[in-house]
């Protein structure tokens, strides 16, 4: 909000707008006409993995500023090693970020078993070398059927990339939904997302990348 005594300059575009455009400003006050956010999902890429060592969704043809954020659906995911899990790594132009202080996270979730018992899961705040889809509850072993989504926010902003996920899992009498959230510490533009396991377990499943406008 404007306050008394504050002074700043907004520069209008030099061209006329097309229909249904809106004004957007940058950090210097320059205005431009852009498409209004619609919330629609545009399918960009599908990877069907079968015994893969990793799954990469990459390319500037997909990760571009046309989109507000990115959504990855994964379906029927199975890992070859019992009690393994997936890590999510963010890629930038210089490669994938895997340093011990690249990511931070606050993890919360709830698991419910077949007897109707439930418990809240909370592992607190810490930094680590990737965003892990695991907190001791949602394992991707051969007896489970894992579905879920990962969202990447602020992919092109000059501050942290925010990652959120929701996993639906079921194993005999252990079923539930697990919600996780965290961030990636980089000012560079997002160029890729990689799914990989910490123990060399292979990955089977379908991964679909969408851009959300």
Short mmCIF file of C-alpha atoms in Angstrom, two decimals:
data_model
loop_
_atom_site.label_atom_id
_atom_site.label_comp_id
_atom_site.label_asym_id
_atom_site.label_seq_id
_atom_site.Cartn_x
_atom_site.Cartn_y
_atom_site.Cartn_z
CA UNK A 1 0.00 0.00 0.00
CA UNK A 2 1.13 3.57 -0.67
CA UNK A 3 2.20 5.57 2.36
CA UNK A 4 2.49 9.34 2.80
CA UNK A 5 5.77 10.76 1.59
CA UNK A 6 6.66 7.68 -0.48
CA UNK A 7 7.86 8.30 -4.05
CA UNK A 8 8.21 5.83 -6.90
CA UNK A 9 7.80 5.67 -10.68
CA UNK A 10 5.70 3.27 -12.74
CA UNK A 11 6.44 3.15 -16.48
CA UNK A 12 3.55 2.25 -18.77
CA UNK A 13 4.05 -0.04 -21.80
CA UNK A 14 4.63 1.69 -25.15
CA UNK A 15 2.31 -0.66 -27.08
CA UNK A 16 -1.46 -1.11 -26.92
CA UNK A 17 -2.75 -4.22 -25.12
CA UNK A 18 -4.54 -7.13 -26.74
CA UNK A 19 -7.87 -8.34 -25.36
CA UNK A 20 -7.95 -9.76 -21.82
CA UNK A 21 -4.42 -8.69 -20.85
CA UNK A 22 -3.39 -7.37 -17.44
CA UNK A 23 -0.55 -5.16 -16.21
CA UNK A 24 2.45 -6.71 -14.48
CA UNK A 25 5.37 -4.84 -12.93
CA UNK A 26 8.98 -5.84 -12.40
CA UNK A 27 11.21 -4.80 -9.50
CA UNK A 28 12.10 -1.52 -11.31
CA UNK A 29 8.52 -0.35 -11.84
CA UNK A 30 8.34 -1.13 -15.56
CA UNK A 31 4.83 -2.30 -16.51
CA UNK A 32 4.01 -4.81 -19.25
CA UNK A 33 0.85 -6.47 -20.56
CA UNK A 34 0.61 -10.20 -19.76
CA UNK A 35 -2.00 -12.94 -19.87
CA UNK A 36 -4.19 -13.15 -16.80
CA UNK A 37 -3.58 -16.32 -14.73
CA UNK A 38 -6.17 -18.93 -15.65
CA UNK A 39 -5.24 -21.89 -13.45
CA UNK A 40 -5.38 -24.21 -16.47
CA UNK A 41 -3.00 -27.19 -16.72
CA UNK A 42 -1.01 -27.65 -19.92
CA UNK A 43 0.49 -31.10 -20.39
CA UNK A 44 4.19 -30.79 -21.27
CA UNK A 45 5.86 -34.17 -20.89
CA UNK A 46 5.25 -37.79 -19.84
CA UNK A 47 7.97 -40.20 -18.72
CA UNK A 48 7.09 -43.89 -18.31
CA UNK A 49 9.87 -45.40 -16.20
CA UNK A 50 10.54 -49.14 -15.96
CA UNK A 51 13.45 -50.18 -13.76
CA UNK A 52 15.07 -46.75 -14.26
CA UNK A 53 17.97 -45.52 -12.13
CA UNK A 54 16.42 -42.02 -12.15
CA UNK A 55 13.65 -40.02 -13.80
CA UNK A 56 14.43 -36.60 -15.26
CA UNK A 57 11.93 -34.01 -16.48
CA UNK A 58 14.12 -31.39 -18.09
CA UNK A 59 14.47 -28.83 -20.83
CA UNK A 60 13.89 -25.10 -21.21
CA UNK A 61 11.21 -26.01 -23.77
CA UNK A 62 9.10 -27.08 -20.76
CA UNK A 63 10.34 -24.94 -17.88
CA UNK A 64 9.63 -21.47 -19.23
CA UNK A 65 8.09 -18.26 -17.95
CA UNK A 66 4.76 -18.90 -19.70
CA UNK A 67 3.63 -20.73 -16.54
CA UNK A 68 2.76 -19.60 -13.03
CA UNK A 69 4.07 -22.84 -11.49
CA UNK A 70 4.71 -26.47 -12.40
CA UNK A 71 2.89 -29.65 -11.36
CA UNK A 72 4.16 -33.22 -11.59
CA UNK A 73 1.73 -36.11 -11.16
CA UNK A 74 3.24 -39.53 -10.46
CA UNK A 75 1.23 -42.74 -10.66
CA UNK A 76 1.73 -46.43 -9.79
CA UNK A 77 5.25 -45.78 -8.51
CA UNK A 78 7.19 -48.79 -7.31
CA UNK A 79 10.80 -48.98 -6.17
CA UNK A 80 12.90 -52.15 -6.34
CA UNK A 81 14.22 -51.90 -2.78
CA UNK A 82 11.96 -52.40 0.20
CA UNK A 83 11.55 -49.25 2.32
CA UNK A 84 13.30 -47.02 -0.19
CA UNK A 85 11.85 -43.62 -1.15
CA UNK A 86 12.17 -40.88 -3.75
CA UNK A 87 14.28 -37.75 -3.54
CA UNK A 88 13.43 -34.71 -5.67
CA UNK A 89 16.35 -32.63 -6.97
CA UNK A 90 16.09 -29.21 -8.61
CA UNK A 91 18.09 -28.57 -11.78
CA UNK A 92 19.47 -25.20 -12.91
CA UNK A 93 21.73 -24.30 -15.86
CA UNK A 94 24.88 -25.45 -14.03
CA UNK A 95 23.42 -28.85 -13.05
CA UNK A 96 21.37 -30.45 -10.28
CA UNK A 97 21.58 -29.03 -6.76
CA UNK A 98 22.78 -31.71 -4.33
CA UNK A 99 24.87 -29.83 -1.77
CA UNK A 100 24.17 -30.47 1.95
CA UNK A 101 22.57 -27.02 2.38
CA UNK A 102 20.59 -26.75 -0.86
CA UNK A 103 17.16 -27.38 0.65
CA UNK A 104 15.13 -26.77 3.77
CA UNK A 105 11.89 -28.33 4.88
CA UNK A 106 9.10 -28.41 7.41
CA UNK A 107 7.34 -31.76 7.11
CA UNK A 108 3.85 -32.56 8.30
CA UNK A 109 1.46 -35.39 7.51
CA UNK A 110 -1.02 -37.93 8.84
CA UNK A 111 -1.15 -41.68 8.46
CA UNK A 112 -4.14 -43.89 9.20
CA UNK A 113 -4.15 -47.69 9.45
CA UNK A 114 -6.87 -50.28 8.92
CA UNK A 115 -7.80 -50.26 12.63
CA UNK A 116 -8.79 -46.60 12.39
CA UNK A 117 -5.79 -45.39 14.36
CA UNK A 118 -4.07 -42.27 13.09
CA UNK A 119 -1.06 -40.20 14.03
CA UNK A 120 0.33 -36.82 13.10
CA UNK A 121 3.84 -36.82 11.67
CA UNK A 122 6.21 -33.89 12.21
CA UNK A 123 9.96 -34.00 11.59
CA UNK A 124 10.62 -30.32 12.16
CA UNK A 125 12.88 -27.93 10.30
CA UNK A 126 16.28 -28.76 8.85
CA UNK A 127 18.41 -28.47 5.71
CA UNK A 128 19.54 -31.34 3.53
CA UNK A 129 20.78 -32.24 0.04
CA UNK A 130 17.42 -32.86 -1.67
CA UNK A 131 13.68 -32.70 -1.11
CA UNK A 132 12.70 -36.18 0.12
CA UNK A 133 9.25 -37.70 -0.38
CA UNK A 134 9.53 -39.61 2.86
CA UNK A 135 9.35 -39.07 6.60
CA UNK A 136 9.15 -42.63 7.84
CA UNK A 137 5.58 -43.21 6.70
CA UNK A 138 5.26 -43.34 2.91
CA UNK A 139 7.62 -45.95 1.54
CA UNK A 140 7.58 -46.95 -2.13
CA UNK A 141 8.34 -50.65 -1.74
CA UNK A 142 7.05 -53.41 -4.00
CA UNK A 143 3.85 -53.99 -1.99
CA UNK A 144 2.57 -50.44 -2.26
CA UNK A 145 0.65 -48.43 -4.83
CA UNK A 146 1.90 -44.86 -4.62
CA UNK A 147 0.20 -41.91 -6.30
CA UNK A 148 0.89 -38.26 -5.73
CA UNK A 149 1.93 -34.84 -6.92
CA UNK A 150 4.81 -32.40 -6.58
CA UNK A 151 4.40 -28.66 -7.21
CA UNK A 152 7.26 -26.26 -7.91
CA UNK A 153 6.53 -22.61 -7.14
CA UNK A 154 8.61 -19.47 -7.90
CA UNK A 155 10.54 -21.31 -10.62
CA UNK A 156 11.92 -18.10 -12.15
CA UNK A 157 11.88 -15.67 -9.25
CA UNK A 158 15.14 -14.44 -7.75
CA UNK A 159 14.62 -16.17 -4.41
CA UNK A 160 13.96 -19.65 -3.04
CA UNK A 161 11.99 -22.18 -5.06
CA UNK A 162 9.10 -23.55 -2.98
CA UNK A 163 8.28 -27.28 -3.26
CA UNK A 164 5.08 -28.87 -1.99
CA UNK A 165 3.88 -32.44 -2.35
CA UNK A 166 0.98 -34.73 -1.52
CA UNK A 167 1.36 -38.51 -1.52
CA UNK A 168 -1.47 -41.06 -1.38
CA UNK A 169 -0.24 -44.47 -0.25
CA UNK A 170 -1.69 -47.82 0.79
CA UNK A 171 -0.19 -51.06 2.10
CA UNK A 172 -2.56 -53.66 3.55
CA UNK A 173 -3.53 -52.06 6.90
CA UNK A 174 -1.39 -48.93 6.49
CA UNK A 175 -3.01 -46.22 4.36
CA UNK A 176 -2.88 -42.47 4.36
CA UNK A 177 -2.10 -39.10 2.84
CA UNK A 178 1.22 -37.41 3.44
CA UNK A 179 1.74 -33.66 2.88
CA UNK A 180 5.24 -32.21 2.69
CA UNK A 181 6.59 -28.74 2.04
CA UNK A 182 9.98 -27.11 1.73
CA UNK A 183 12.18 -24.89 -0.40
CA UNK A 184 15.25 -24.99 -2.63
CA UNK A 185 17.94 -22.40 -1.97
CA UNK A 186 18.83 -20.95 -5.36
CA UNK A 187 18.33 -17.65 -7.18
CA UNK A 188 18.82 -19.33 -10.58
CA UNK A 189 15.98 -20.26 -12.92
CA UNK A 190 14.59 -23.78 -12.76
CA UNK A 191 15.51 -25.92 -15.79
CA UNK A 192 14.79 -29.50 -14.65
CA UNK A 193 13.41 -31.80 -11.95
CA UNK A 194 14.94 -35.18 -11.13
CA UNK A 195 13.49 -38.10 -9.14
CA UNK A 196 16.18 -40.38 -7.70
CA UNK A 197 16.54 -42.83 -4.80
CA UNK A 198 19.15 -42.58 -2.02
CA UNK A 199 20.07 -46.28 -2.20
CA UNK A 200 20.27 -46.99 -5.97
CA UNK A 201 16.83 -48.62 -6.02
CA UNK A 202 15.30 -48.59 -9.51
CA UNK A 203 12.10 -46.70 -10.32
CA UNK A 204 8.98 -47.88 -12.12
CA UNK A 205 5.98 -45.63 -12.72
CA UNK A 206 4.50 -42.80 -14.75
CA UNK A 207 5.49 -39.15 -14.28
CA UNK A 208 3.58 -36.33 -16.01
CA UNK A 209 4.75 -32.70 -16.10
CA UNK A 210 2.22 -29.85 -16.41
CA UNK A 211 2.61 -26.09 -16.63
CA UNK A 212 -0.03 -24.16 -14.70
CA UNK A 213 -0.99 -20.72 -16.02
#
